[in-house]
Amino acid sequence: MKDVKGIKIAFLAYTEMVNGLESTMKPEDLDSMINIINEEKIFEDIAYAKGKNADIIIASMHWGDEYARVQAGRQEVLADKLLSAGVDIILGSHPHVIQPAQRMEYDGKTKYVIYSMGNFISNQRIETLVPYGIGEETSKYTEDGVIVDINIEKNGETGEVTIKDVGYIPLWVYKGTTADGGTEHVVYPIMEYIESNDINDKTKARMQRSLKDTAMQMKVLQGSSAE
């Protein structure tokens, strides 16, 4: 729980899997160190946050299927349960590609789920994944990501807290070679760099593709930096 300018924000985080690390840990250690998705435990955490008078509850969910650009049915089912229980915003990760955002109404409140925000910074891309048998039509999307921008407002008279809008900053990860022969990765906020004279035409074309595809996945969000 964190107080941000008088607004109490509860941040919960859970993972669907730990990529094999469970075999290296004792069950009791795994349970105490990592929040594996467990609906009963999640509902307890939501109730605790409510008991601490949280104004907004955000859940970070490490879930879904790698490289799938559409959310799995199990993600939708769990998202509905969390939003119904009191979560206001779900921020997803793990698929390594951007999955759609949705805006929904629960008991008169507008709530949001971004099923996957893609990659923020990663070595995954066409050049590194195609040699491992992942096709270009799939691997190109691993270069994309978003920063989610959440605008929350509290009424000074009534104390009511509302999510005014949720937008995003589209990102594209560049991989290049430094002057001394090393490798560099640069996260580009696309709108700031797509017209730059410092970016070559090939890179601009990849950024334009990324911007278009990201806009399609995030189209329900307001105040988008891609608009």
Short mmCIF file of C-alpha atoms in Angstrom, two decimals:
data_model
loop_
_atom_site.label_atom_id
_atom_site.label_comp_id
_atom_site.label_asym_id
_atom_site.label_seq_id
_atom_site.Cartn_x
_atom_site.Cartn_y
_atom_site.Cartn_z
CA MET A 1 0.00 0.00 0.00
CA LYS A 2 1.34 3.42 -0.94
CA ASP A 3 -0.13 6.86 -0.39
CA VAL A 4 0.31 8.89 -3.57
CA LYS A 5 -0.84 12.49 -3.16
CA GLY A 6 -3.53 11.44 -0.73
CA ILE A 7 -4.70 8.43 -2.75
CA LYS A 8 -4.12 5.01 -1.19
CA ILE A 9 -2.98 2.55 -3.85
CA ALA A 10 -2.68 -1.17 -3.11
CA PHE A 11 -0.40 -3.10 -5.46
CA LEU A 12 -0.77 -6.88 -5.59
CA ALA A 13 1.40 -9.24 -7.66
CA TYR A 14 1.07 -12.92 -8.58
CA THR A 15 2.57 -15.38 -11.04
CA GLU A 16 1.09 -18.36 -12.84
CA MET A 17 4.46 -20.07 -13.19
CA VAL A 18 8.11 -19.76 -12.13
CA ASN A 19 9.70 -21.32 -15.23
CA GLY A 20 11.06 -24.41 -13.54
CA LEU A 21 12.50 -22.69 -10.48
CA GLU A 22 10.05 -24.61 -8.30
CA SER A 23 12.26 -27.69 -8.71
CA THR A 24 15.13 -25.86 -7.00
CA MET A 25 13.13 -24.70 -3.97
CA LYS A 26 11.42 -26.35 -1.05
CA PRO A 27 7.62 -26.03 -1.18
CA GLU A 28 7.57 -23.98 2.03
CA ASP A 29 10.21 -21.60 0.64
CA LEU A 30 8.36 -21.25 -2.64
CA ASP A 31 5.15 -20.43 -0.79
CA SER A 32 6.79 -17.80 1.40
CA MET A 33 8.89 -16.12 -1.30
CA ILE A 34 6.68 -16.15 -4.40
CA ASN A 35 3.00 -15.34 -4.82
CA ILE A 36 1.84 -18.22 -7.00
CA ILE A 37 -1.68 -17.59 -8.32
CA ASN A 38 -4.08 -18.99 -5.77
CA GLU A 39 -7.59 -17.59 -5.91
CA GLU A 40 -8.29 -18.03 -2.20
CA LYS A 41 -5.08 -16.20 -1.27
CA ILE A 42 -5.74 -13.44 -3.81
CA PHE A 43 -9.23 -12.85 -2.44
CA GLU A 44 -7.75 -12.64 1.07
CA ASP A 45 -5.25 -10.03 -0.13
CA ILE A 46 -8.00 -8.02 -1.81
CA ALA A 47 -10.05 -8.11 1.39
CA TYR A 48 -6.99 -6.99 3.37
CA ALA A 49 -6.42 -4.07 1.01
CA LYS A 50 -10.05 -3.04 1.35
CA GLY A 51 -9.73 -3.28 5.13
CA LYS A 52 -6.82 -0.83 4.94
CA ASN A 53 -9.09 1.56 3.00
CA ALA A 54 -7.32 1.26 -0.32
CA ASP A 55 -8.75 3.70 -2.85
CA ILE A 56 -7.44 1.79 -5.85
CA ILE A 57 -6.29 -1.84 -6.13
CA ILE A 58 -3.88 -2.76 -8.92
CA ALA A 59 -2.94 -6.37 -9.64
CA SER A 60 0.19 -7.34 -11.57
CA MET A 61 -0.38 -10.74 -13.15
CA HIS A 62 2.41 -12.86 -14.66
CA TRP A 63 0.23 -15.18 -16.72
CA GLY A 64 -0.84 -16.36 -20.16
CA ASP A 65 0.93 -18.09 -23.03
CA GLU A 66 4.23 -17.01 -24.54
CA TYR A 67 3.98 -15.25 -27.93
CA ALA A 68 0.15 -15.40 -27.94
CA ARG A 69 -1.26 -12.01 -29.01
CA VAL A 70 -4.74 -12.89 -27.77
CA GLN A 71 -5.42 -13.64 -24.12
CA ALA A 72 -6.20 -17.20 -23.08
CA GLY A 73 -9.61 -18.11 -21.75
CA ARG A 74 -8.18 -18.76 -18.29
CA GLN A 75 -6.86 -15.19 -18.21
CA GLU A 76 -10.32 -13.83 -18.97
CA VAL A 77 -11.94 -16.00 -16.31
CA LEU A 78 -9.45 -14.96 -13.62
CA ALA A 79 -9.59 -11.31 -14.67
CA ASP A 80 -13.36 -11.32 -14.24
CA LYS A 81 -13.03 -12.83 -10.76
CA LEU A 82 -10.43 -10.27 -9.67
CA LEU A 83 -12.33 -7.28 -11.01
CA SER A 84 -15.55 -8.56 -9.45
CA ALA A 85 -13.76 -8.98 -6.10
CA GLY A 86 -12.50 -5.39 -6.03
CA VAL A 87 -9.39 -5.06 -8.22
CA ASP A 88 -9.56 -1.90 -10.35
CA ILE A 89 -6.71 -2.40 -12.82
CA ILE A 90 -4.90 -5.54 -14.00
CA LEU A 91 -1.47 -5.20 -15.60
CA GLY A 92 -0.35 -8.41 -17.28
CA SER A 93 3.02 -9.78 -18.33
CA HIS A 94 4.78 -13.00 -19.41
CA PRO A 95 3.60 -13.54 -23.03
CA HIS A 96 6.48 -11.30 -24.30
CA VAL A 97 4.07 -9.71 -26.78
CA ILE A 98 1.31 -7.15 -26.29
CA GLN A 99 -2.15 -8.57 -25.69
CA PRO A 100 -5.37 -6.51 -25.86
CA ALA A 101 -6.57 -4.02 -23.30
CA GLN A 102 -10.19 -4.03 -22.17
CA ARG A 103 -12.36 -1.52 -20.36
CA MET A 104 -15.30 -2.91 -18.37
CA GLU A 105 -17.98 -1.81 -15.94
CA TYR A 106 -18.43 -3.49 -12.55
CA ASP A 107 -21.09 -2.18 -10.17
CA GLY A 108 -21.00 1.20 -11.84
CA LYS A 109 -17.19 1.48 -11.73
CA THR A 110 -14.98 1.55 -14.81
CA LYS A 111 -12.16 -0.97 -14.59
CA TYR A 112 -9.31 -1.99 -16.87
CA VAL A 113 -7.28 -5.04 -17.79
CA ILE A 114 -4.19 -5.01 -19.99
CA TYR A 115 -3.66 -8.71 -20.55
CA SER A 116 0.01 -8.27 -21.50
CA MET A 117 2.18 -5.16 -21.76
CA GLY A 118 4.72 -6.91 -24.00
CA ASN A 119 8.46 -6.58 -23.46
CA PHE A 120 9.95 -3.50 -21.84
CA ILE A 121 13.57 -4.37 -22.61
CA SER A 122 14.57 -7.71 -24.06
CA ASN A 123 16.94 -9.48 -26.43
CA GLN A 124 13.94 -11.19 -28.01
CA ARG A 125 13.39 -10.03 -31.58
CA ILE A 126 13.39 -11.27 -35.17
CA GLU A 127 17.16 -11.70 -35.35
CA THR A 128 17.44 -13.76 -32.17
CA LEU A 129 14.24 -15.86 -32.29
CA VAL A 130 13.99 -16.91 -35.94
CA PRO A 131 17.15 -19.08 -35.67
CA TYR A 132 15.38 -20.97 -32.87
CA GLY A 133 12.40 -21.82 -35.05
CA ILE A 134 10.08 -18.99 -34.04
CA GLY A 135 8.78 -17.43 -37.24
CA GLU A 136 9.25 -13.79 -38.16
CA GLU A 137 5.49 -13.16 -38.04
CA THR A 138 5.57 -14.12 -34.35
CA SER A 139 8.99 -12.91 -33.27
CA LYS A 140 8.56 -9.35 -34.56
CA TYR A 141 5.96 -8.66 -31.88
CA THR A 142 8.46 -9.36 -29.09
CA GLU A 143 10.09 -6.03 -29.95
CA ASP A 144 6.99 -4.16 -28.75
CA GLY A 145 5.95 -2.95 -25.31
CA VAL A 146 3.95 -0.29 -23.53
CA ILE A 147 4.21 1.85 -20.44
CA VAL A 148 0.71 2.20 -19.01
CA ASP A 149 -0.26 5.70 -17.89
CA ILE A 150 -3.00 5.74 -15.24
CA ASN A 151 -4.75 8.99 -14.30
CA ILE A 152 -6.50 8.70 -10.92
CA GLU A 153 -8.50 11.53 -9.39
CA LYS A 154 -9.84 12.05 -5.86
CA ASN A 155 -12.72 14.40 -5.12
CA GLY A 156 -11.54 16.68 -2.31
CA GLU A 157 -15.08 17.15 -0.99
CA THR A 158 -16.58 13.67 -1.21
CA GLY A 159 -13.38 11.61 -1.08
CA GLU A 160 -14.55 9.62 -4.10
CA VAL A 161 -11.69 8.18 -6.17
CA THR A 162 -12.11 7.54 -9.88
CA ILE A 163 -9.91 6.36 -12.73
CA LYS A 164 -10.15 9.29 -15.13
CA ASP A 165 -8.41 7.52 -17.98
CA VAL A 166 -5.77 4.95 -18.80
CA GLY A 167 -3.36 5.63 -21.65
CA TYR A 168 -0.09 4.21 -22.83
CA ILE A 169 3.32 5.04 -24.23
CA PRO A 170 4.27 2.71 -27.11
CA LEU A 171 7.81 1.35 -26.95
CA TRP A 172 10.13 -0.40 -29.38
CA VAL A 173 13.42 -2.05 -28.44
CA TYR A 174 16.42 -1.38 -30.65
CA LYS A 175 19.44 -3.68 -30.72
CA GLY A 176 22.67 -2.38 -32.21
CA THR A 177 26.43 -2.33 -32.05
CA THR A 178 28.44 0.21 -30.09
CA ALA A 179 31.54 2.00 -31.39
CA ASP A 180 33.81 -0.45 -29.56
CA GLY A 181 32.06 -3.50 -31.00
CA GLY A 182 29.77 -4.21 -28.07
CA THR A 183 26.02 -4.77 -28.12
CA GLU A 184 23.49 -2.21 -26.96
CA HIS A 185 19.76 -2.32 -26.37
CA VAL A 186 17.81 0.93 -26.40
CA VAL A 187 14.16 1.35 -25.41
CA TYR A 188 12.61 3.92 -27.74
CA PRO A 189 9.37 5.73 -26.84
CA ILE A 190 8.20 5.54 -30.44
CA MET A 191 6.39 8.88 -30.68
CA GLU A 192 9.53 10.73 -29.58
CA TYR A 193 11.87 9.11 -32.09
CA ILE A 194 9.95 7.97 -35.15
CA GLU A 195 10.61 11.24 -36.99
CA SER A 196 14.19 11.61 -35.77
CA ASN A 197 16.91 12.12 -38.35
CA ASP A 198 19.14 9.93 -36.19
CA ILE A 199 17.01 6.85 -36.99
CA ASN A 200 17.62 5.05 -40.28
CA ASP A 201 14.78 4.10 -42.64
CA LYS A 202 14.91 0.38 -41.82
CA THR A 203 14.55 1.07 -38.11
CA LYS A 204 11.78 3.61 -38.74
CA ALA A 205 9.85 1.02 -40.74
CA ARG A 206 10.05 -1.44 -37.87
CA MET A 207 8.97 1.24 -35.41
CA GLN A 208 6.02 2.17 -37.65
CA ARG A 209 4.93 -1.46 -37.79
CA SER A 210 5.21 -1.64 -34.01
CA LEU A 211 3.20 1.55 -33.52
CA LYS A 212 0.39 0.34 -35.76
CA ASP A 213 0.12 -3.09 -34.15
CA THR A 214 0.33 -1.68 -30.63
CA ALA A 215 -2.45 0.81 -31.38
CA MET A 216 -4.70 -2.06 -32.46
CA GLN A 217 -4.11 -3.96 -29.22
CA MET A 218 -4.54 -0.88 -27.02
CA LYS A 219 -7.40 0.75 -28.94
CA VAL A 220 -9.85 0.88 -26.03
CA LEU A 221 -7.56 3.03 -23.88
CA GLN A 222 -8.11 6.77 -23.59
CA GLY A 223 -5.42 9.43 -23.82
CA SER A 224 -3.13 7.19 -25.83
CA SER A 225 0.25 8.60 -26.75
CA ALA A 226 -0.20 6.88 -30.10
CA GLU A 227 -3.11 9.11 -31.07
#
